[in-house]
Structures are given as C-alpha cells and as structure tokens.
Coordinates of C-alpha atoms in Angstrom, one line a residue:
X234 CA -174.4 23.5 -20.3
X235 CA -173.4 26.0 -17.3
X236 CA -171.0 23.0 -16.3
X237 CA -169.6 22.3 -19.8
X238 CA -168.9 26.4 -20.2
X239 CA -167.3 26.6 -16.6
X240 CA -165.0 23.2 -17.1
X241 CA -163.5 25.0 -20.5
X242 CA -163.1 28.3 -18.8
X243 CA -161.0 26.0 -15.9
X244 CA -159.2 24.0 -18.6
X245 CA -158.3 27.4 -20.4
X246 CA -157.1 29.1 -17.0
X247 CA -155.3 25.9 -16.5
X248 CA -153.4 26.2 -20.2
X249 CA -153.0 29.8 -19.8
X250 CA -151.4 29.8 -16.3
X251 CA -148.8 26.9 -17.8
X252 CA -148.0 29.1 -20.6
X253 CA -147.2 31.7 -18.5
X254 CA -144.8 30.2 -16.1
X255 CA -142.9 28.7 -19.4
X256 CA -142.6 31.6 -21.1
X257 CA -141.7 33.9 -17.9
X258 CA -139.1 31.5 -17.4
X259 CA -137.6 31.2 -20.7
X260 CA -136.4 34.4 -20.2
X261 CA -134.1 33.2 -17.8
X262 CA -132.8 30.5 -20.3
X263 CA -132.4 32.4 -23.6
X264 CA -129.5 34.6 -23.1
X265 CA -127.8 31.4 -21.1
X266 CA -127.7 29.9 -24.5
X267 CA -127.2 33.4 -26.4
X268 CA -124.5 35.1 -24.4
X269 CA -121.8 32.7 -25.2
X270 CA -120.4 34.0 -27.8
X271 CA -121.5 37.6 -27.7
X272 CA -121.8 40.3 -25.3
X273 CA -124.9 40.4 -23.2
X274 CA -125.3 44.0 -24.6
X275 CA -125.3 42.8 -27.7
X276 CA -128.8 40.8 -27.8
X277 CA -130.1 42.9 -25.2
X278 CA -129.7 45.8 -27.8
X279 CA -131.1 43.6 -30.6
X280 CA -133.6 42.5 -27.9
X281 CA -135.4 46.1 -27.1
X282 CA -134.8 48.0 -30.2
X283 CA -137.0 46.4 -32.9
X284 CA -139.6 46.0 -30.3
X285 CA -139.3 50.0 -29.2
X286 CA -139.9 50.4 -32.7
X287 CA -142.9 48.5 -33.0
X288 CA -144.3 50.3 -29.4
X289 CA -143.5 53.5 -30.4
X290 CA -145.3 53.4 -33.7
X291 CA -148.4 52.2 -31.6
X292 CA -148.3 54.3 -29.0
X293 CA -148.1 57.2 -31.8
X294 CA -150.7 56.0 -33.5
X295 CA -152.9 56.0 -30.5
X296 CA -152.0 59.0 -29.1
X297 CA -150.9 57.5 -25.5
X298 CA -148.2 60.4 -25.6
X299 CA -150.6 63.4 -25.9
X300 CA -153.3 61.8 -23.5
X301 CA -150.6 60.7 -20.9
X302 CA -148.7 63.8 -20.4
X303 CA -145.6 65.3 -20.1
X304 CA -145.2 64.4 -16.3
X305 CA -146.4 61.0 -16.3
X306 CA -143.9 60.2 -19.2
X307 CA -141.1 61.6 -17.4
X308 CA -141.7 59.7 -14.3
X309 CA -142.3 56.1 -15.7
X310 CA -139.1 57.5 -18.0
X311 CA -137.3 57.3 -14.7
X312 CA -139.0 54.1 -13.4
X313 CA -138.3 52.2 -16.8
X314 CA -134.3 52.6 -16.6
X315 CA -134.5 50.6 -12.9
X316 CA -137.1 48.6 -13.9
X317 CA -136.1 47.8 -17.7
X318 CA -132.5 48.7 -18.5
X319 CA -131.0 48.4 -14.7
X320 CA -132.6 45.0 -14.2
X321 CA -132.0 43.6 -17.5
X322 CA -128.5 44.3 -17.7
X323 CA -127.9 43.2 -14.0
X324 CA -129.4 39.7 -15.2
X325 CA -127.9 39.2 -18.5
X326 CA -124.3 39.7 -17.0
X327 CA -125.1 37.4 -14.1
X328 CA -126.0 34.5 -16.6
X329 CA -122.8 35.2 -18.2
X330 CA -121.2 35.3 -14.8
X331 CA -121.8 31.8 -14.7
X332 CA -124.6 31.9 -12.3
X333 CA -127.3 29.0 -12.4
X334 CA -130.1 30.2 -14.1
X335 CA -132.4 29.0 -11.5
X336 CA -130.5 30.7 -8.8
X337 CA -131.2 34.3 -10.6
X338 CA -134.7 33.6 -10.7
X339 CA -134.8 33.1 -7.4
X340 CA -133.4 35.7 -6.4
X341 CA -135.3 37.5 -8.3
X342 CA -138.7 35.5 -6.8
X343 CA -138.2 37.0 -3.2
X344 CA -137.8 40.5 -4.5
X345 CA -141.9 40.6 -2.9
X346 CA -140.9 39.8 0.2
X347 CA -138.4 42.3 0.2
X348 CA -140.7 44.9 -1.0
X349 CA -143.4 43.9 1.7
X350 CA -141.3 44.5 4.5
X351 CA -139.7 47.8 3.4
X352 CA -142.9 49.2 2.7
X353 CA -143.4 50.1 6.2
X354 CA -140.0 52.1 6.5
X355 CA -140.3 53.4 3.6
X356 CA -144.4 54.4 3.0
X357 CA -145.0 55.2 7.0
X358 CA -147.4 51.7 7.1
X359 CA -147.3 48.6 9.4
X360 CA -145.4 46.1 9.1
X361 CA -146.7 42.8 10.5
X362 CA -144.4 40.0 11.7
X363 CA -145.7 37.8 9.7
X364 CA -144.2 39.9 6.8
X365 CA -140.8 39.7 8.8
X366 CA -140.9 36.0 9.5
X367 CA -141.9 35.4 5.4
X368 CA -138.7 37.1 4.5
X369 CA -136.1 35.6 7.0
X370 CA -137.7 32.2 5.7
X371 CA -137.4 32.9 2.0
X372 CA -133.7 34.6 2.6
X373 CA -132.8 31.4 4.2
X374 CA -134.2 29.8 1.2
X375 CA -131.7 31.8 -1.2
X376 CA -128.9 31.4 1.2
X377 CA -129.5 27.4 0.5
X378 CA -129.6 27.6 -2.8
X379 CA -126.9 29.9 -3.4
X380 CA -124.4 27.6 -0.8
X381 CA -125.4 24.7 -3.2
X382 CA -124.3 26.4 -6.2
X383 CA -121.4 27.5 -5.3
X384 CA -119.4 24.3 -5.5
X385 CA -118.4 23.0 -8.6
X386 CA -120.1 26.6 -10.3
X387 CA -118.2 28.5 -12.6
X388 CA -119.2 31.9 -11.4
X389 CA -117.1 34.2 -8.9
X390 CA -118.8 34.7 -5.2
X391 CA -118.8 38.0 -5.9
X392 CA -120.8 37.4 -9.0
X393 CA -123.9 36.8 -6.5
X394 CA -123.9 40.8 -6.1
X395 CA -125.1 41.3 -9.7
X396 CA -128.9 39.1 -9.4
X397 CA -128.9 41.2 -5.5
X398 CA -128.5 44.5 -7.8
X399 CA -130.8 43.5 -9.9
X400 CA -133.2 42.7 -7.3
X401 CA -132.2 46.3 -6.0
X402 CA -133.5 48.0 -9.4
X403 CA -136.3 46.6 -9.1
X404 CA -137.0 47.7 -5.8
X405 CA -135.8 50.9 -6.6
X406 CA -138.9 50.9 -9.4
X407 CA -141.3 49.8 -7.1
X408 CA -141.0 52.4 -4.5
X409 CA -140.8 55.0 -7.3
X410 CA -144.1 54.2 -9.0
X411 CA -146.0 53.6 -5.7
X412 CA -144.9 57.3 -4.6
X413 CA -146.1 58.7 -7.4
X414 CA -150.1 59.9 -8.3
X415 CA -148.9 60.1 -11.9
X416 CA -151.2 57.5 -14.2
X417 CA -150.6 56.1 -17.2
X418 CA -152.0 53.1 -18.8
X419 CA -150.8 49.6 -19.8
X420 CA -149.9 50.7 -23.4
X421 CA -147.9 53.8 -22.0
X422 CA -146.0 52.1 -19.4
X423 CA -144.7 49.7 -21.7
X424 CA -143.9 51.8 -25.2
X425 CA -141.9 54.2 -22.7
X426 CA -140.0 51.6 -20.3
X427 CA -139.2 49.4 -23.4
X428 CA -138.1 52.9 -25.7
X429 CA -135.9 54.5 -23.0
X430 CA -134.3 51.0 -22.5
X431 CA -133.3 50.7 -25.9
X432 CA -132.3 54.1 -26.0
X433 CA -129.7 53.3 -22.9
X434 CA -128.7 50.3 -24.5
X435 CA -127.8 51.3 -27.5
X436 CA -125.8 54.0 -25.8
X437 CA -123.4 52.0 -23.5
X438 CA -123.5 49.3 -25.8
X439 CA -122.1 52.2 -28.7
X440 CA -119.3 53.2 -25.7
X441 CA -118.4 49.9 -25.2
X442 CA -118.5 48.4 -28.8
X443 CA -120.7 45.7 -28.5
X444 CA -123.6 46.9 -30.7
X445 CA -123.3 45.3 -33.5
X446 CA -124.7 42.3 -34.0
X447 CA -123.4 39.0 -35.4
X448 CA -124.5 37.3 -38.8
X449 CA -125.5 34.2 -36.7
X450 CA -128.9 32.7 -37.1
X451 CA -128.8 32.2 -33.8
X452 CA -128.5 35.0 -32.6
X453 CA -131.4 36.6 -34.4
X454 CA -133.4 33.7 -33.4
X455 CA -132.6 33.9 -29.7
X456 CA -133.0 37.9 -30.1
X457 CA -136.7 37.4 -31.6
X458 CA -137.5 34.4 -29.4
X459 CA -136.6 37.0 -26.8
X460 CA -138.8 39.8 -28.0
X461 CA -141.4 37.6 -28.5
X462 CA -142.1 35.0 -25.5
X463 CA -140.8 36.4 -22.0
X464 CA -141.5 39.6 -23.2
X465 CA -144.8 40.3 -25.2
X466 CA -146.3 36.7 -24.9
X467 CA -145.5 36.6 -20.8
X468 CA -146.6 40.3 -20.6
X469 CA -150.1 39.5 -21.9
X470 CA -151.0 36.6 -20.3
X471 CA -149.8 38.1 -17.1
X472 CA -152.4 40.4 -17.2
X473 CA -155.1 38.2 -18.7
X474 CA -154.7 36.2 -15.8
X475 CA -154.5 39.2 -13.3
X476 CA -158.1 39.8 -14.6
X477 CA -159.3 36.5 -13.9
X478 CA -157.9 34.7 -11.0
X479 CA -156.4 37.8 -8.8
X480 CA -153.3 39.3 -7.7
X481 CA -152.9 36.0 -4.8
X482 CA -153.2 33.5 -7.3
X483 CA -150.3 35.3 -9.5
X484 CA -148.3 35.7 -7.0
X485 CA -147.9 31.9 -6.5
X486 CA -147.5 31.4 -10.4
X487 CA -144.7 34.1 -10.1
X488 CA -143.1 32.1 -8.2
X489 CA -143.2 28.8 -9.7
X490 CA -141.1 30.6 -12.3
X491 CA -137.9 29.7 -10.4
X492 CA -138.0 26.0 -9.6
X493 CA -139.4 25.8 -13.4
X494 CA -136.3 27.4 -14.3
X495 CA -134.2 26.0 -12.8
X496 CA -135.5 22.6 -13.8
X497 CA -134.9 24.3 -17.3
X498 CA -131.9 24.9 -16.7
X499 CA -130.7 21.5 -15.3
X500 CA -132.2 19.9 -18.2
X501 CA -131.0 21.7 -21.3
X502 CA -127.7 23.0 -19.4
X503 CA -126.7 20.8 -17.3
X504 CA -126.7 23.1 -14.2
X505 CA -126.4 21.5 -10.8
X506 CA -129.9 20.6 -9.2
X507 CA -129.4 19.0 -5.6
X508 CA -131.6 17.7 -2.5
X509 CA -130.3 21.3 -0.9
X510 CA -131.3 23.4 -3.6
X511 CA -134.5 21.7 -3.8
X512 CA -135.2 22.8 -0.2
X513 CA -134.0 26.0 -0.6
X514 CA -137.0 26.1 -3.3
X515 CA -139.7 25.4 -0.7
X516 CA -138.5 27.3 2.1
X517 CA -138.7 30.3 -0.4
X518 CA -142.2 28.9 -1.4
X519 CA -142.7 28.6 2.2
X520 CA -141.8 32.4 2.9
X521 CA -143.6 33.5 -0.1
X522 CA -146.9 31.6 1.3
X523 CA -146.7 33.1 4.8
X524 CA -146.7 36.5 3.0
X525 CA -149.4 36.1 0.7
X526 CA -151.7 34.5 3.8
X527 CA -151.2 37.7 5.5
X528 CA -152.0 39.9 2.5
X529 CA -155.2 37.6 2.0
X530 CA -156.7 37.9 5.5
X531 CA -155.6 42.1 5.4
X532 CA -157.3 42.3 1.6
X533 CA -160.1 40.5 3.3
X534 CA -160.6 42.2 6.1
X535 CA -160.1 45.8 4.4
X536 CA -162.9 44.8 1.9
X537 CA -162.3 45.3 -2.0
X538 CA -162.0 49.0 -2.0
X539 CA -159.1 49.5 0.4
X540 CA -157.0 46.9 -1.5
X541 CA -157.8 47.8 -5.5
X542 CA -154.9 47.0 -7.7
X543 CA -152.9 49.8 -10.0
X544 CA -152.6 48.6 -13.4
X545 CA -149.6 50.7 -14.3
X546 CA -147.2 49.1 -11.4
X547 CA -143.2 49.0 -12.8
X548 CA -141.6 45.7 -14.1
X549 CA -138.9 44.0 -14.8
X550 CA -137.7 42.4 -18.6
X551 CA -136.2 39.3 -17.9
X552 CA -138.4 36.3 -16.8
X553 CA -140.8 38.9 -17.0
X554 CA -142.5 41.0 -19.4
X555 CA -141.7 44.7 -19.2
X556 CA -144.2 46.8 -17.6
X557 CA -144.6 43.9 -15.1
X558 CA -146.8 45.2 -11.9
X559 CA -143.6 44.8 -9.1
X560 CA -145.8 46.3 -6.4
X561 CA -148.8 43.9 -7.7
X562 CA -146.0 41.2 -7.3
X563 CA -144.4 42.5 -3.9
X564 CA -147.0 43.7 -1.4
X565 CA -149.8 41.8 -3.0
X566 CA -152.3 44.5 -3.0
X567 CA -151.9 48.3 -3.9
X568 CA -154.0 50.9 -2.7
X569 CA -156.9 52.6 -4.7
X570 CA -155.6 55.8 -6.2
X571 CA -156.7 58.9 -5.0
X572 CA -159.4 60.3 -6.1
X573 CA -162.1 58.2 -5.5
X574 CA -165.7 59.3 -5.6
X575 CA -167.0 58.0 -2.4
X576 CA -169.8 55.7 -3.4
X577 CA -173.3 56.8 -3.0
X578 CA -174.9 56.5 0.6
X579 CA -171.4 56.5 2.3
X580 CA -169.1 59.1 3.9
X581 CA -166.7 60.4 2.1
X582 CA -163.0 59.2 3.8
X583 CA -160.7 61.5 2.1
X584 CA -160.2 63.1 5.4
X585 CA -159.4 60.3 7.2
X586 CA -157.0 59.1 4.9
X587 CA -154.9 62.0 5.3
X588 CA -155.1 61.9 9.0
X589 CA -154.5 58.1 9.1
X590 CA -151.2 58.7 6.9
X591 CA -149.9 61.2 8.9
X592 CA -150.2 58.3 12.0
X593 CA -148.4 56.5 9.8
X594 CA -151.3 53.9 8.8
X595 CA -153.6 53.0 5.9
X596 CA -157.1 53.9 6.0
X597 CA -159.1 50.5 6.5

C-alpha cells in the first residue's frame, strides 16, 4: 500500500513539474502571438489590472495590509516595479522587437548565475570559482544562441539590450529584497507587486495612448490566458513544488523553461531552431549545473539551518509568476532570517554572525 501511495505521489510530482514548465513558458509565447497588432502596453495593462483587482480585494479581506506594515509594503512597493513592471515591459517589447522567444527566455535562464556571482561583491560573501566558471559557461551559451539568431532574424542587434535589461531588473529586485529584514508573506508580496504594476502600467500606457484595449476576442483571450496560466497557474505550482522536491530540483525545472520555449516557439512560430542554438542550450544547462553542484555540496555541508529558504523572495511576470523567489532561483539557497531562537542545547550564534559579516563571510 506504502508503495502504491508513494508511486502516485511520484506520478503527481511528475505531472505537476510538466505543468509547470508549460505554463512558465507560455508566458514567453502569448504576447508573441498578442503583440501583433497591438501595443505590448496594451495587454500588459489588460494583463495586470483585472488580476490587481482580484488581489487587492483579497488581500483586504484578509487584512495582509494591516498585519504587514507600512515599511514592508513600501519596500516590496519598490522591489515590485523592477521585478513586475521593469521586467515585464523589458520582455514584452523584446518579443515585439522580433527577438526569438526562446532566446528571451534564455536570457532570462542565466539571470542565477548572474546573481550567484555578484553576490559576493555586492553582500561581502565568497565567491567560489566554480560560481565564476558556471557563468562564463552559460554566457558562452547565450552568446551561441544569440549569434544563431541573428541571421535571417527580424530583430535589430541592438534589440538584444532590452532581454539584458530585463535580466538587469531583475537583478536589481533580487539584491533589494535580499538587503532588506522587512517580511511579508506570499499573499502580500504578490497583491502589492501585481497592484503597483498595474498602477505603472496604466500610467505610461495613459501617456502614451495605448490603453485602451481592442474589441478583439483575441485579445481578451490572450489577456486572460495571460492572467491565468504563467501567472497564477505557474505561481502556485512553483511553490507547491518548492515544498516538495527543494529549491535544487526547481532550479533545474526553471531552466528547462527555455529550450521548452523555444521548442514552442519553433513550432507554433516558426522561429529558427539550429544545431548551434541547440548547444548554446546545454552549455547554459551545463553552467547552470556547475552552479547548482556547488550550492548543493555548500547547503550540505552548512547543514539545513544555515541554508533555509525566504518565502517572500522578488519575481519576475513573464515566464514566471509574479512574486517569483529570484534569490531562491539565483543563489540557490537564502539565508535564515534573523532572528532565530537558537535551538535548545546549543549556543546561541548571533554573535558570530555579526563578526563573521564584518569578515566578509557567512556564518557556517
């Protein structure tokens, strides 16, 4: 019976994880189809502001607001226009650039490497150069890809700049919420990122006349399909699989998300899928692996309290849901927040921790 239950459980994880990667990635594919005719402001607008709706009324109803605070909504406020609006209109105007869908998701799938390696600079910790050699593996990945879509692709060179600022916004967002003590829970993060998007959104899209909508169908349809499935549907099974196979394990679905993509996107737009871009793909899988080996072997040799995960970690929109974990997604691991009672029988190390980060090192 034991056997039966665990087989299901497998067969669930299985369908779940499959899910996931196909709705992540549709993200990527909807506003190739949508942006055609209309602005990219246009069905991001139409995107985020029915759903803020929803959150809001929610999140009001629940009280997040009052129990949050005034700080913490001011600082994921912040994180939510890098992480939400910066990002998702950095993507949507790439697609419409021309760019290969599968190209912007990949891109966007070494963003964690990036993130790995500046968090040494950046949060005074080490740096290993295994980290280093992970990224200049997965930058020569993009490089590939990039070089193979250039020919024949519809896009400007310069183009390339927007998925790299995109990137950048996340980053941006990462490095704010791992700074910060401020908490806020699941529900929180994602009412305020997704409200202050809309907000902005409706704003520039007001300045720039794109905000109203067309009568099309298809639009609506592409506008609630978007809503819907890489935001909401990819959001929660992100975290239901966070819970049960682990941060490693999600890192490599995340990145799956781009060769399924772009496999997407050679099959139901006709975007160009070569022998080169196909080994860009696994020397970016290749780079991603090296990194998560490393953060394996440091989670493991730290022990489970020195590498907890943060469930309130920024996100992107696109391929992802917002509220999206980036430093989950970048480094791998996040350290416990402060606070801590030490547990009972051991020494407390709230001192050392503050003399190890003034050496410039994480407490082990």
């Amino acid at each position: 019976m034991s056997k039966q239950i665990g087989l299901l459980h497998r067969g669930v994880t299985l369908l779940a994880a499959v899910a996931f990667v196909a709705t992540w990635s549709s993200g990527f594919l909807v506003p190739a189809f949508a942006v055609v005719e209309v602005s990219p402001l246009t069905l991001l607008v139409w995107r985020f502001v029915p759903l803020a709706a929803v959150l809001l009324v929610l999140a009001l109803a629940r009280g997040v607001a009052r129990s949050a605070g005034a700080a913490v909504l001011r600082r994921q406020a912040v994180i939510g226009l890098f992480a939400q609006f910066g990002y998702c209109v950095f993507v949507y105007a790439a697609i419409a650039a021309g760019i290969a869908t599968g190209t912007v998701a990949l891109i966007d799938a070494v963003q964690p490497l990036v993130v790995a390696v500046l968090v040494g600079p950046l949060l005074g910790l080490q740096v290993r150069g295994a980290q280093w050699a992970g990224l200049a593996v997965g930058a020569l990945g993009v490089l590939l890809v990039v070089r193979s879509q250039l020919e024949g692709a519809s896009a400007h060179p310069s183009a390339y700049l927007l998925p790299l600022l995109a990137m950048s916004c996340l980053i941006v967002a990462t490095f704010l919420q791992r700074r910060s003590d401020a908490q806020a829970g699941v529900l929180t993060t994602l009412t305020v990122h997704v409200v202050v998007t809309a907000a902005a959104l409706v704003v520039v899209a007001a300045a720039t006349g794109t905000l109203t909508p067309p009568a099309s169908a298809t639009f609506w349809l592409a506008a609630g399909f978007a809503a819907a499935f890489p935001t909401l549907a990819a959001y929660g099974l992100y975290w239901w699989l966070l819970r049960r196979v682990g941060v490693t394990a999600l890192n490599a679905l995340l990145f799956l998300i781009a060769p399924a993509t772009a496999a997407g996107g050679a099959v139901l737009l006709g975007e160009n899928l070569t022998v080169v871009t196909l080994v860009g793909f696994a020397l970016c899988g290749a780079g991603v692996a090296v990194v998560m080996a490393y953060e394996t072997s440091a989670a493991a040799d730290s022990g489970p309290r020195a590498r907890a995960t943060r469930p309130d970690e920024p996100g992107g929109c696109e391929a992802k849901a917002p509220g999206r974990p980036v430093a989950l997604t970048a480094a791998g691991t996040a350290r416990a927040p402060r606070g801590d009672p030490p547990r009972p029988g051991r020494r407390s190390t709230r001192g050392s921790g503050r003399r190890a980060r003034r050496a410039g090192r994480t407490p082990r």
